[in-house]
Amino acid sequence: MVIFLISPVAQLFSQEVRVDTLRKHTDTIPIIHDSADVALRIKNLNPYVTLPVDSTLNYRLEINKDQTKYYWYLRNSPVGLRINKDNGQLTFKAEKSYFLSGRLRYDHEYKVFLGVQNLDNPADRVDTFFSILFYNTEIIPSRLKPSVSSTLWVDEGDTVAFKVQCENGNFPIENITFYANMPLKVVSQVKKCDDDFVWAVPFDFVKDTDSGKVKILNLTFVGANKFMNKDTAGVKIIVRDALNYPIAVQDYNLAVRNINTYILQLKYSFLQLDKRVRGTKNTRTTFDITGSTTALTGSILASSTGEGSQKVGKVLPSVGVSLVPIKEAIAPQKVFDQNQASLVRTSIKRLEYMVRDNTLVGERDPNISQKTAKLKDELKQIQIQLIDIPIVDANDMTEEELNEYFNSPKVSKKYRLKK
């Protein structure tokens, strides 16, 4: 038994002893915590922060030292941004009211200065900064805004002019398409924002078959952005029937021209009548003077002493009396011609007064139709009244000569009202 026990032990000691020669790695840089030899730094500072509106920022900053010995501070911080001075907790709620009131702005980079300092050693500090930017996640659509109301009342002959404006949102309007419920002539093209729509309303736009003497024109402006998102604005134009002023002015000028031509004809007819009346009057005056002279001579000779002279004196008064029927036979009084001349002169004065009284006031006299109708009616009445008087053209006299004769003091004195 002893022999068997000794044999295993001897075998065990007879084996070779193995030693581990691999050297273990040792860290030669010692880890020193909260020591003055270690530089103070912020471990998790993000230099650029972006926040949407109505979001909340809650972020804690960390340093490589014991934070209980340090305090935090901010400089030039935007409204609402705060930091806990003891643990470096940044908090901010980007309320929309800040942006609506103008205290904060979208897409504006705010530079915030941040610092941490040792409470015991002021030299142990870090001053740095980070940027914060706010953006709006709300999509604001772009709108078309014409510079006039949605309903316009215009008259024929007027010009419609307004600007098609754009109220741009996140994506501005890049092009505008124009539509109308009926074809239009001479219209300016509206293709982009702030273009002018100009349309001259023609006088024949409203037809006689249109009810109420008005016609409704619907204008539609469709604006689109680069993503083909569209906005539509409409303008309703109610066009009222109005007087065609260019044609009305031509009609008025034609009526005045006809009256002036007729006045010249009447002045020439008056001249002829007045000459006849004046010639008859001169002849009768000659007979009257001759008869009076003969009678006076006979009276003088009858009172003379000579017998022959007395006989001649008795005959001469009879000669003077005999001239009276001769005068009436040769040059009867032109009462009818004189009355006609007076009537023609009165008609001329009346027509001239009507032309002056119905003169147009401005380029667009609202009473042009009534004035034209008055002139035409007056001319027609005068023509009917003087239908028996022969009217001839003044071919051998100019207008200035006729006016000079008609307005001469001698003629005016003859036909003016006498007491």
Tab-separated table of C-alpha atoms in Angstrom:
chain	number	residue	atom	x	y	z
A	1	MET	CA	0.000	0.000	0.000
A	2	VAL	CA	2.774	2.426	0.804
A	3	ILE	CA	4.472	1.657	-2.430
A	4	PHE	CA	1.350	2.391	-4.403
A	5	LEU	CA	0.785	5.686	-2.600
A	6	ILE	CA	4.272	6.952	-3.171
A	7	SER	CA	4.262	6.189	-6.866
A	8	PRO	CA	1.577	8.744	-7.882
A	9	VAL	CA	3.173	11.484	-5.800
A	10	ALA	CA	6.536	10.838	-7.395
A	11	GLN	CA	4.947	10.961	-10.800
A	12	LEU	CA	3.291	14.285	-10.013
A	13	PHE	CA	6.482	15.967	-8.958
A	14	SER	CA	8.295	14.512	-11.873
A	15	GLN	CA	6.135	16.624	-14.330
A	16	GLU	CA	7.454	20.015	-15.646
A	17	VAL	CA	6.053	23.184	-14.043
A	18	ARG	CA	4.775	25.775	-16.688
A	19	VAL	CA	4.948	29.569	-15.947
A	20	ASP	CA	2.789	32.314	-17.769
A	21	THR	CA	5.260	34.724	-19.374
A	22	LEU	CA	2.607	37.143	-20.939
A	23	ARG	CA	2.831	40.603	-19.378
A	24	LYS	CA	-0.324	42.422	-18.545
A	25	HIS	CA	-0.892	46.040	-19.957
A	26	THR	CA	-1.007	48.799	-17.387
A	27	ASP	CA	-2.475	52.355	-18.040
A	28	THR	CA	0.287	54.902	-17.723
A	29	ILE	CA	-2.163	57.960	-17.746
A	30	PRO	CA	-3.853	58.226	-14.420
A	31	ILE	CA	-7.528	59.199	-14.329
A	32	ILE	CA	-7.876	62.317	-12.232
A	33	HIS	CA	-11.373	63.513	-11.414
A	34	ASP	CA	-12.178	67.103	-10.364
A	35	SER	CA	-8.641	68.328	-10.348
A	36	ALA	CA	-7.262	71.741	-11.174
A	37	ASP	CA	-4.949	70.130	-13.718
A	38	VAL	CA	-7.882	69.094	-15.936
A	39	ALA	CA	-9.324	71.803	-18.306
A	40	LEU	CA	-12.983	72.540	-17.858
A	41	ARG	CA	-15.127	71.650	-20.857
A	42	ILE	CA	-18.758	71.077	-21.767
A	43	LYS	CA	-19.163	67.508	-22.926
A	44	ASN	CA	-22.485	67.562	-24.769
A	45	LEU	CA	-22.882	71.055	-26.249
A	46	ASN	CA	-24.652	71.135	-29.616
A	47	PRO	CA	-23.424	74.216	-31.504
A	48	TYR	CA	-26.530	74.491	-33.716
A	49	VAL	CA	-30.142	74.003	-32.592
A	50	THR	CA	-33.265	74.259	-34.744
A	51	LEU	CA	-36.773	74.280	-33.272
A	52	PRO	CA	-40.221	74.303	-34.856
A	53	VAL	CA	-42.938	76.624	-33.600
A	54	ASP	CA	-44.894	75.472	-30.509
A	55	SER	CA	-42.169	72.956	-29.634
A	56	THR	CA	-40.368	72.533	-26.295
A	57	LEU	CA	-36.639	72.402	-25.654
A	58	ASN	CA	-35.509	70.516	-22.507
A	59	TYR	CA	-31.800	69.740	-22.579
A	60	ARG	CA	-29.276	69.285	-19.808
A	61	LEU	CA	-25.674	70.328	-20.352
A	62	GLU	CA	-22.855	68.353	-18.760
A	63	ILE	CA	-19.268	69.192	-17.835
A	64	ASN	CA	-16.300	66.990	-17.034
A	65	LYS	CA	-16.201	68.086	-13.401
A	66	ASP	CA	-18.420	68.132	-10.397
A	67	GLN	CA	-21.371	70.361	-11.378
A	68	THR	CA	-22.202	71.201	-7.780
A	69	LYS	CA	-19.185	73.529	-7.707
A	70	TYR	CA	-20.152	75.429	-10.863
A	71	TYR	CA	-22.952	77.694	-11.989
A	72	TRP	CA	-24.352	78.370	-15.486
A	73	TYR	CA	-25.398	81.599	-17.209
A	74	LEU	CA	-26.645	82.912	-20.572
A	75	ARG	CA	-26.012	86.140	-22.422
A	76	ASN	CA	-27.918	87.590	-25.400
A	77	SER	CA	-30.535	84.866	-25.223
A	78	PRO	CA	-33.821	85.096	-27.173
A	79	VAL	CA	-37.110	85.619	-25.365
A	80	GLY	CA	-38.192	82.533	-23.425
A	81	LEU	CA	-34.840	80.690	-23.355
A	82	ARG	CA	-33.721	79.868	-19.759
A	83	ILE	CA	-30.977	77.842	-18.040
A	84	ASN	CA	-30.836	76.414	-14.578
A	85	LYS	CA	-27.749	77.955	-13.000
A	86	ASP	CA	-27.156	74.924	-10.764
A	87	ASN	CA	-27.418	71.974	-13.152
A	88	GLY	CA	-27.237	73.514	-16.674
A	89	GLN	CA	-30.783	72.534	-17.679
A	90	LEU	CA	-31.813	74.455	-20.846
A	91	THR	CA	-35.572	75.010	-21.220
A	92	PHE	CA	-37.531	76.818	-23.911
A	93	LYS	CA	-41.067	76.721	-25.321
A	94	ALA	CA	-41.348	78.349	-28.749
A	95	GLU	CA	-44.851	79.743	-28.382
A	96	LYS	CA	-46.484	81.122	-31.503
A	97	SER	CA	-47.446	84.317	-29.707
A	98	TYR	CA	-43.763	85.317	-29.593
A	99	PHE	CA	-43.641	85.301	-33.399
A	100	LEU	CA	-47.034	86.914	-33.961
A	101	SER	CA	-46.069	89.781	-31.660
A	102	GLY	CA	-42.747	90.262	-33.451
A	103	ARG	CA	-40.536	89.442	-30.466
A	104	LEU	CA	-39.125	86.448	-32.337
A	105	ARG	CA	-38.669	85.869	-36.049
A	106	TYR	CA	-38.791	82.834	-38.250
A	107	ASP	CA	-35.623	81.650	-40.066
A	108	HIS	CA	-33.463	84.045	-38.096
A	109	GLU	CA	-30.309	82.659	-36.508
A	110	TYR	CA	-29.969	83.778	-32.872
A	111	LYS	CA	-26.461	83.586	-31.408
A	112	VAL	CA	-26.655	82.671	-27.713
A	113	PHE	CA	-23.596	83.084	-25.477
A	114	LEU	CA	-23.271	80.358	-22.832
A	115	GLY	CA	-20.917	80.164	-19.856
A	116	VAL	CA	-20.078	77.973	-16.852
A	117	GLN	CA	-17.845	79.151	-13.987
A	118	ASN	CA	-16.376	77.718	-10.824
A	119	LEU	CA	-17.915	79.148	-7.675
A	120	ASP	CA	-14.567	79.237	-5.855
A	121	ASN	CA	-12.179	79.946	-8.705
A	122	PRO	CA	-13.436	82.584	-11.187
A	123	ALA	CA	-10.604	81.746	-13.567
A	124	ASP	CA	-11.950	78.247	-13.957
A	125	ARG	CA	-14.613	79.003	-16.547
A	126	VAL	CA	-15.754	78.308	-20.098
A	127	ASP	CA	-17.353	80.887	-22.396
A	128	THR	CA	-18.796	79.619	-25.636
A	129	PHE	CA	-21.916	80.047	-27.774
A	130	PHE	CA	-24.441	78.115	-29.804
A	131	SER	CA	-26.929	79.138	-32.492
A	132	ILE	CA	-30.657	78.571	-32.346
A	133	LEU	CA	-33.107	78.953	-35.269
A	134	PHE	CA	-36.892	78.728	-35.341
A	135	TYR	CA	-38.882	77.593	-38.342
A	136	ASN	CA	-42.580	77.476	-39.043
A	137	THR	CA	-44.171	74.143	-39.899
A	138	GLU	CA	-47.515	75.711	-40.817
A	139	ILE	CA	-48.160	75.884	-44.583
A	140	ILE	CA	-49.452	79.335	-45.591
A	141	PRO	CA	-51.124	79.256	-49.018
A	142	SER	CA	-50.582	82.049	-51.537
A	143	ARG	CA	-53.622	84.152	-52.473
A	144	LEU	CA	-54.625	86.350	-55.400
A	145	LYS	CA	-55.895	89.781	-54.359
A	146	PRO	CA	-57.263	92.106	-57.094
A	147	SER	CA	-57.026	95.769	-56.119
A	148	VAL	CA	-60.795	96.277	-56.604
A	149	SER	CA	-63.890	94.824	-55.015
A	150	SER	CA	-65.482	91.667	-56.351
A	151	THR	CA	-68.284	93.662	-58.079
A	152	LEU	CA	-67.793	96.712	-60.311
A	153	TRP	CA	-70.410	98.954	-61.990
A	154	VAL	CA	-69.193	100.719	-65.136
A	155	ASP	CA	-70.759	102.504	-68.114
A	156	GLU	CA	-70.082	101.957	-71.753
A	157	GLY	CA	-67.132	104.039	-72.879
A	158	ASP	CA	-65.389	103.817	-69.489
A	159	THR	CA	-62.021	102.135	-68.924
A	160	VAL	CA	-61.672	99.373	-66.328
A	161	ALA	CA	-58.180	99.253	-64.814
A	162	PHE	CA	-56.976	97.445	-61.700
A	163	LYS	CA	-53.911	95.571	-60.464
A	164	VAL	CA	-53.871	91.805	-59.781
A	165	GLN	CA	-51.853	91.509	-56.577
A	166	CYS	CA	-50.492	88.421	-54.833
A	167	GLU	CA	-50.407	87.636	-51.118
A	168	ASN	CA	-47.523	85.179	-51.085
A	169	GLY	CA	-47.306	82.359	-48.545
A	170	ASN	CA	-44.711	79.596	-48.275
A	171	PHE	CA	-44.687	79.050	-52.024
A	172	PRO	CA	-45.231	82.221	-54.093
A	173	ILE	CA	-47.444	82.351	-57.169
A	174	GLU	CA	-45.362	82.127	-60.330
A	175	ASN	CA	-47.934	82.493	-63.124
A	176	ILE	CA	-51.515	83.706	-63.570
A	177	THR	CA	-54.089	82.540	-66.103
A	178	PHE	CA	-57.011	84.771	-67.104
A	179	TYR	CA	-60.509	83.664	-68.167
A	180	ALA	CA	-63.701	85.561	-69.114
A	181	ASN	CA	-67.254	84.414	-69.802
A	182	MET	CA	-67.247	86.179	-73.185
A	183	PRO	CA	-64.622	87.259	-75.726
A	184	LEU	CA	-63.057	90.655	-75.097
A	185	LYS	CA	-61.201	93.025	-77.394
A	186	VAL	CA	-58.174	95.167	-76.545
A	187	VAL	CA	-57.419	93.633	-73.158
A	188	SER	CA	-54.036	93.784	-71.422
A	189	GLN	CA	-52.513	90.398	-70.612
A	190	VAL	CA	-52.252	89.382	-66.939
A	191	LYS	CA	-49.517	86.736	-66.571
A	192	LYS	CA	-47.782	87.444	-63.270
A	193	CYS	CA	-48.299	89.201	-59.970
A	194	ASP	CA	-48.802	92.981	-59.991
A	195	ASP	CA	-49.782	93.029	-63.675
A	196	ASP	CA	-52.482	95.540	-64.642
A	197	PHE	CA	-55.793	94.506	-66.147
A	198	VAL	CA	-56.957	97.266	-68.534
A	199	TRP	CA	-60.111	97.058	-70.653
A	200	ALA	CA	-61.826	99.871	-72.565
A	201	VAL	CA	-65.567	99.124	-72.586
A	202	PRO	CA	-66.916	99.579	-76.136
A	203	PHE	CA	-70.148	101.506	-76.658
A	204	ASP	CA	-71.866	98.615	-78.412
A	205	PHE	CA	-71.145	96.120	-75.633
A	206	VAL	CA	-74.711	96.170	-74.241
A	207	LYS	CA	-77.233	95.067	-76.831
A	208	ASP	CA	-80.882	96.075	-77.122
A	209	THR	CA	-81.892	92.513	-76.312
A	210	ASP	CA	-80.109	92.540	-72.923
A	211	SER	CA	-82.521	92.780	-70.021
A	212	GLY	CA	-82.285	95.891	-67.891
A	213	LYS	CA	-79.886	97.484	-70.371
A	214	VAL	CA	-76.964	95.851	-68.543
A	215	LYS	CA	-74.553	93.014	-69.302
A	216	ILE	CA	-72.551	91.043	-66.723
A	217	LEU	CA	-68.925	90.158	-67.421
A	218	ASN	CA	-67.253	87.581	-65.143
A	219	LEU	CA	-63.455	87.677	-64.912
A	220	THR	CA	-61.535	84.763	-63.369
A	221	PHE	CA	-57.841	84.878	-62.424
A	222	VAL	CA	-56.147	81.556	-61.567
A	223	GLY	CA	-52.697	81.681	-59.957
A	224	ALA	CA	-50.405	78.660	-59.579
A	225	ASN	CA	-47.114	78.030	-57.766
A	226	LYS	CA	-44.340	75.654	-58.814
A	227	PHE	CA	-46.201	72.692	-57.283
A	228	MET	CA	-49.329	73.635	-59.291
A	229	ASN	CA	-51.249	74.548	-56.167
A	230	LYS	CA	-53.847	77.028	-57.405
A	231	ASP	CA	-55.844	79.938	-56.048
A	232	THR	CA	-58.712	81.634	-57.867
A	233	ALA	CA	-59.985	85.220	-57.655
A	234	GLY	CA	-63.047	86.529	-59.464
A	235	VAL	CA	-64.260	90.006	-60.426
A	236	LYS	CA	-67.790	90.651	-61.706
A	237	ILE	CA	-68.180	93.705	-63.946
A	238	ILE	CA	-71.716	94.993	-64.555
A	239	VAL	CA	-71.734	97.167	-67.688
A	240	ARG	CA	-74.588	99.660	-68.088
A	241	ASP	CA	-75.843	100.976	-71.390
A	242	ALA	CA	-74.529	104.500	-71.984
A	243	LEU	CA	-74.568	107.170	-74.640
A	244	ASN	CA	-72.061	106.807	-77.431
A	245	TYR	CA	-70.349	110.153	-76.909
A	246	PRO	CA	-68.203	110.192	-80.070
A	247	ILE	CA	-71.252	109.648	-82.262
A	248	ALA	CA	-73.366	112.002	-80.123
A	249	VAL	CA	-70.748	114.747	-80.504
A	250	GLN	CA	-70.702	114.230	-84.266
A	251	ASP	CA	-74.504	114.449	-84.339
A	252	TYR	CA	-74.399	117.659	-82.276
A	253	ASN	CA	-71.738	119.222	-84.513
A	254	LEU	CA	-73.784	118.299	-87.577
A	255	ALA	CA	-76.876	119.989	-86.119
A	256	VAL	CA	-74.870	123.141	-85.313
A	257	ARG	CA	-73.340	123.127	-88.788
A	258	ASN	CA	-76.785	122.827	-90.406
A	259	ILE	CA	-78.086	125.733	-88.318
A	260	ASN	CA	-75.106	127.914	-89.194
A	261	THR	CA	-75.541	127.136	-92.882
A	262	TYR	CA	-79.245	127.947	-92.677
A	263	ILE	CA	-78.463	131.177	-90.810
A	264	LEU	CA	-76.156	132.276	-93.641
A	265	GLN	CA	-78.898	131.527	-96.164
A	266	LEU	CA	-81.401	133.520	-94.113
A	267	LYS	CA	-78.980	136.427	-93.853
A	268	TYR	CA	-78.614	136.493	-97.618
A	269	SER	CA	-82.410	136.320	-98.043
A	270	PHE	CA	-82.750	139.132	-95.493
A	271	LEU	CA	-80.273	141.186	-97.479
A	272	GLN	CA	-82.334	140.738	-100.656
A	273	LEU	CA	-85.609	141.611	-98.895
A	274	ASP	CA	-84.046	144.611	-97.195
A	275	LYS	CA	-82.667	145.875	-100.508
A	276	ARG	CA	-86.132	145.704	-102.070
A	277	VAL	CA	-87.700	147.500	-99.142
A	278	ARG	CA	-84.952	150.095	-99.184
A	279	GLY	CA	-85.263	150.658	-102.982
A	280	THR	CA	-89.034	151.121	-102.765
A	281	LYS	CA	-88.621	153.507	-99.895
A	282	ASN	CA	-86.103	155.583	-101.813
A	283	THR	CA	-88.436	155.764	-104.847
A	284	ARG	CA	-91.408	156.816	-102.732
A	285	THR	CA	-89.272	159.378	-100.956
A	286	THR	CA	-88.258	160.808	-104.323
A	287	PHE	CA	-91.907	161.122	-105.408
A	288	ASP	CA	-92.836	162.710	-102.084
A	289	ILE	CA	-90.046	165.261	-102.313
A	290	THR	CA	-90.913	166.002	-105.962
A	291	GLY	CA	-94.629	166.458	-105.160
A	292	SER	CA	-93.887	168.672	-102.181
A	293	THR	CA	-91.436	170.741	-104.180
A	294	THR	CA	-93.954	171.137	-107.028
A	295	ALA	CA	-96.727	172.185	-104.644
A	296	LEU	CA	-94.433	174.630	-102.872
A	297	THR	CA	-93.224	176.077	-106.149
A	298	GLY	CA	-96.813	176.506	-107.360
A	299	SER	CA	-97.731	178.361	-104.189
A	300	ILE	CA	-94.771	180.678	-104.599
A	301	LEU	CA	-95.486	181.358	-108.271
A	302	ALA	CA	-99.222	181.924	-107.603
A	303	SER	CA	-98.323	184.708	-105.234
A	304	SER	CA	-95.982	186.403	-107.750
A	305	THR	CA	-96.910	189.576	-109.663
A	306	GLY	CA	-96.398	188.128	-113.116
A	307	GLU	CA	-99.529	186.869	-114.831
A	308	GLY	CA	-97.695	183.985	-116.489
A	309	SER	CA	-96.096	182.954	-113.226
A	310	GLN	CA	-99.462	182.997	-111.507
A	311	LYS	CA	-100.919	180.721	-114.189
A	312	VAL	CA	-98.002	178.273	-113.759
A	313	GLY	CA	-98.385	178.482	-109.995
A	314	LYS	CA	-101.993	177.447	-110.249
A	315	VAL	CA	-101.096	174.371	-112.322
A	316	LEU	CA	-98.115	173.079	-110.307
A	317	PRO	CA	-100.078	172.014	-107.157
A	318	SER	CA	-102.249	169.843	-109.364
A	319	VAL	CA	-99.102	168.302	-110.794
A	320	GLY	CA	-97.890	167.538	-107.297
A	321	VAL	CA	-101.201	165.921	-106.414
A	322	SER	CA	-101.103	163.816	-109.588
A	323	LEU	CA	-97.735	162.361	-108.526
A	324	VAL	CA	-99.370	160.523	-105.601
A	325	PRO	CA	-101.200	157.881	-107.691
A	326	ILE	CA	-98.173	157.584	-109.892
A	327	LYS	CA	-96.077	156.891	-106.786
A	328	GLU	CA	-98.489	154.222	-105.596
A	329	ALA	CA	-98.534	152.672	-109.014
A	330	ILE	CA	-94.788	152.714	-109.578
A	331	ALA	CA	-93.525	152.066	-106.015
A	332	PRO	CA	-96.257	150.624	-103.797
A	333	GLN	CA	-95.359	150.104	-100.159
A	334	LYS	CA	-93.515	146.800	-99.548
A	335	VAL	CA	-95.281	146.001	-96.290
A	336	PHE	CA	-95.184	142.286	-96.963
A	337	ASP	CA	-91.506	142.334	-97.799
A	338	GLN	CA	-90.753	144.436	-94.751
A	339	ASN	CA	-92.690	142.033	-92.520
A	340	GLN	CA	-90.845	139.131	-94.087
A	341	ALA	CA	-87.514	140.831	-93.531
A	342	SER	CA	-88.437	141.434	-89.879
A	343	LEU	CA	-89.495	137.786	-89.496
A	344	VAL	CA	-86.288	136.540	-91.088
A	345	ARG	CA	-84.196	138.780	-88.851
A	346	THR	CA	-86.056	137.543	-85.767
A	347	SER	CA	-85.554	133.919	-86.843
A	348	ILE	CA	-81.821	134.490	-87.326
A	349	LYS	CA	-81.514	136.026	-83.865
A	350	ARG	CA	-83.486	133.133	-82.371
A	351	LEU	CA	-81.310	130.472	-83.999
A	352	GLU	CA	-78.113	132.215	-82.927
A	353	TYR	CA	-79.418	132.403	-79.366
A	354	MET	CA	-80.352	128.685	-79.388
A	355	VAL	CA	-76.862	127.717	-80.545
A	356	ARG	CA	-75.272	129.791	-77.767
A	357	ASP	CA	-77.714	128.504	-75.149
A	358	ASN	CA	-77.073	124.850	-76.041
A	359	THR	CA	-73.301	124.929	-76.176
A	360	LEU	CA	-71.610	121.751	-74.873
A	361	VAL	CA	-70.057	121.849	-71.412
A	362	GLY	CA	-66.895	119.735	-71.353
A	363	GLU	CA	-65.961	116.727	-73.421
A	364	ARG	CA	-68.816	114.614	-72.044
A	365	ASP	CA	-71.802	116.845	-71.526
A	366	PRO	CA	-74.498	114.695	-69.860
A	367	ASN	CA	-77.214	116.746	-71.642
A	368	ILE	CA	-75.784	116.445	-75.134
A	369	SER	CA	-78.756	114.426	-76.406
A	370	GLN	CA	-81.285	116.968	-75.112
A	371	LYS	CA	-79.308	119.879	-76.556
A	372	THR	CA	-79.022	118.214	-79.941
A	373	ALA	CA	-82.756	117.494	-79.963
A	374	LYS	CA	-83.544	121.151	-79.079
A	375	LEU	CA	-81.395	122.441	-81.907
A	376	LYS	CA	-82.986	120.078	-84.420
A	377	ASP	CA	-86.523	120.941	-83.263
A	378	GLU	CA	-85.838	124.663	-83.366
A	379	LEU	CA	-84.364	124.439	-86.857
A	380	LYS	CA	-87.348	122.458	-88.055
A	381	GLN	CA	-89.837	124.979	-86.614
A	382	ILE	CA	-88.015	127.925	-88.199
A	383	GLN	CA	-87.908	126.167	-91.553
A	384	ILE	CA	-91.654	125.484	-91.387
A	385	GLN	CA	-92.346	129.088	-90.357
A	386	LEU	CA	-90.275	130.489	-93.244
A	387	ILE	CA	-91.420	127.963	-95.808
A	388	ASP	CA	-92.900	130.720	-98.031
A	389	ILE	CA	-89.693	132.749	-98.094
A	390	PRO	CA	-87.369	131.776	-100.930
A	391	ILE	CA	-84.011	130.646	-99.563
A	392	VAL	CA	-80.995	131.115	-101.815
A	393	ASP	CA	-77.326	130.404	-101.277
A	394	ALA	CA	-74.976	133.316	-100.811
A	395	ASN	CA	-72.630	132.463	-103.614
A	396	ASP	CA	-71.419	136.004	-104.317
A	397	MET	CA	-70.853	137.066	-100.682
A	398	THR	CA	-68.683	135.696	-97.929
A	399	GLU	CA	-69.766	134.974	-94.391
A	400	GLU	CA	-67.869	138.005	-93.087
A	401	GLU	CA	-69.626	140.320	-95.553
A	402	LEU	CA	-73.048	138.975	-94.620
A	403	ASN	CA	-72.353	139.350	-90.899
A	404	GLU	CA	-71.022	142.868	-91.424
A	405	TYR	CA	-74.185	143.869	-93.253
A	406	PHE	CA	-76.544	142.110	-90.857
A	407	ASN	CA	-74.916	143.605	-87.748
A	408	SER	CA	-74.399	147.088	-89.196
A	409	PRO	CA	-75.794	149.956	-87.035
A	410	LYS	CA	-77.936	151.226	-89.900
A	411	VAL	CA	-79.770	147.914	-90.328
A	412	SER	CA	-80.053	147.349	-86.589
A	413	LYS	CA	-81.556	150.806	-86.146
A	414	LYS	CA	-84.144	150.178	-88.839
A	415	TYR	CA	-85.450	146.933	-87.293
A	416	ARG	CA	-85.079	147.591	-83.623
A	417	LEU	CA	-88.065	148.166	-81.358
A	418	LYS	CA	-89.173	151.822	-81.404
A	419	LYS	CA	-91.045	153.695	-78.687
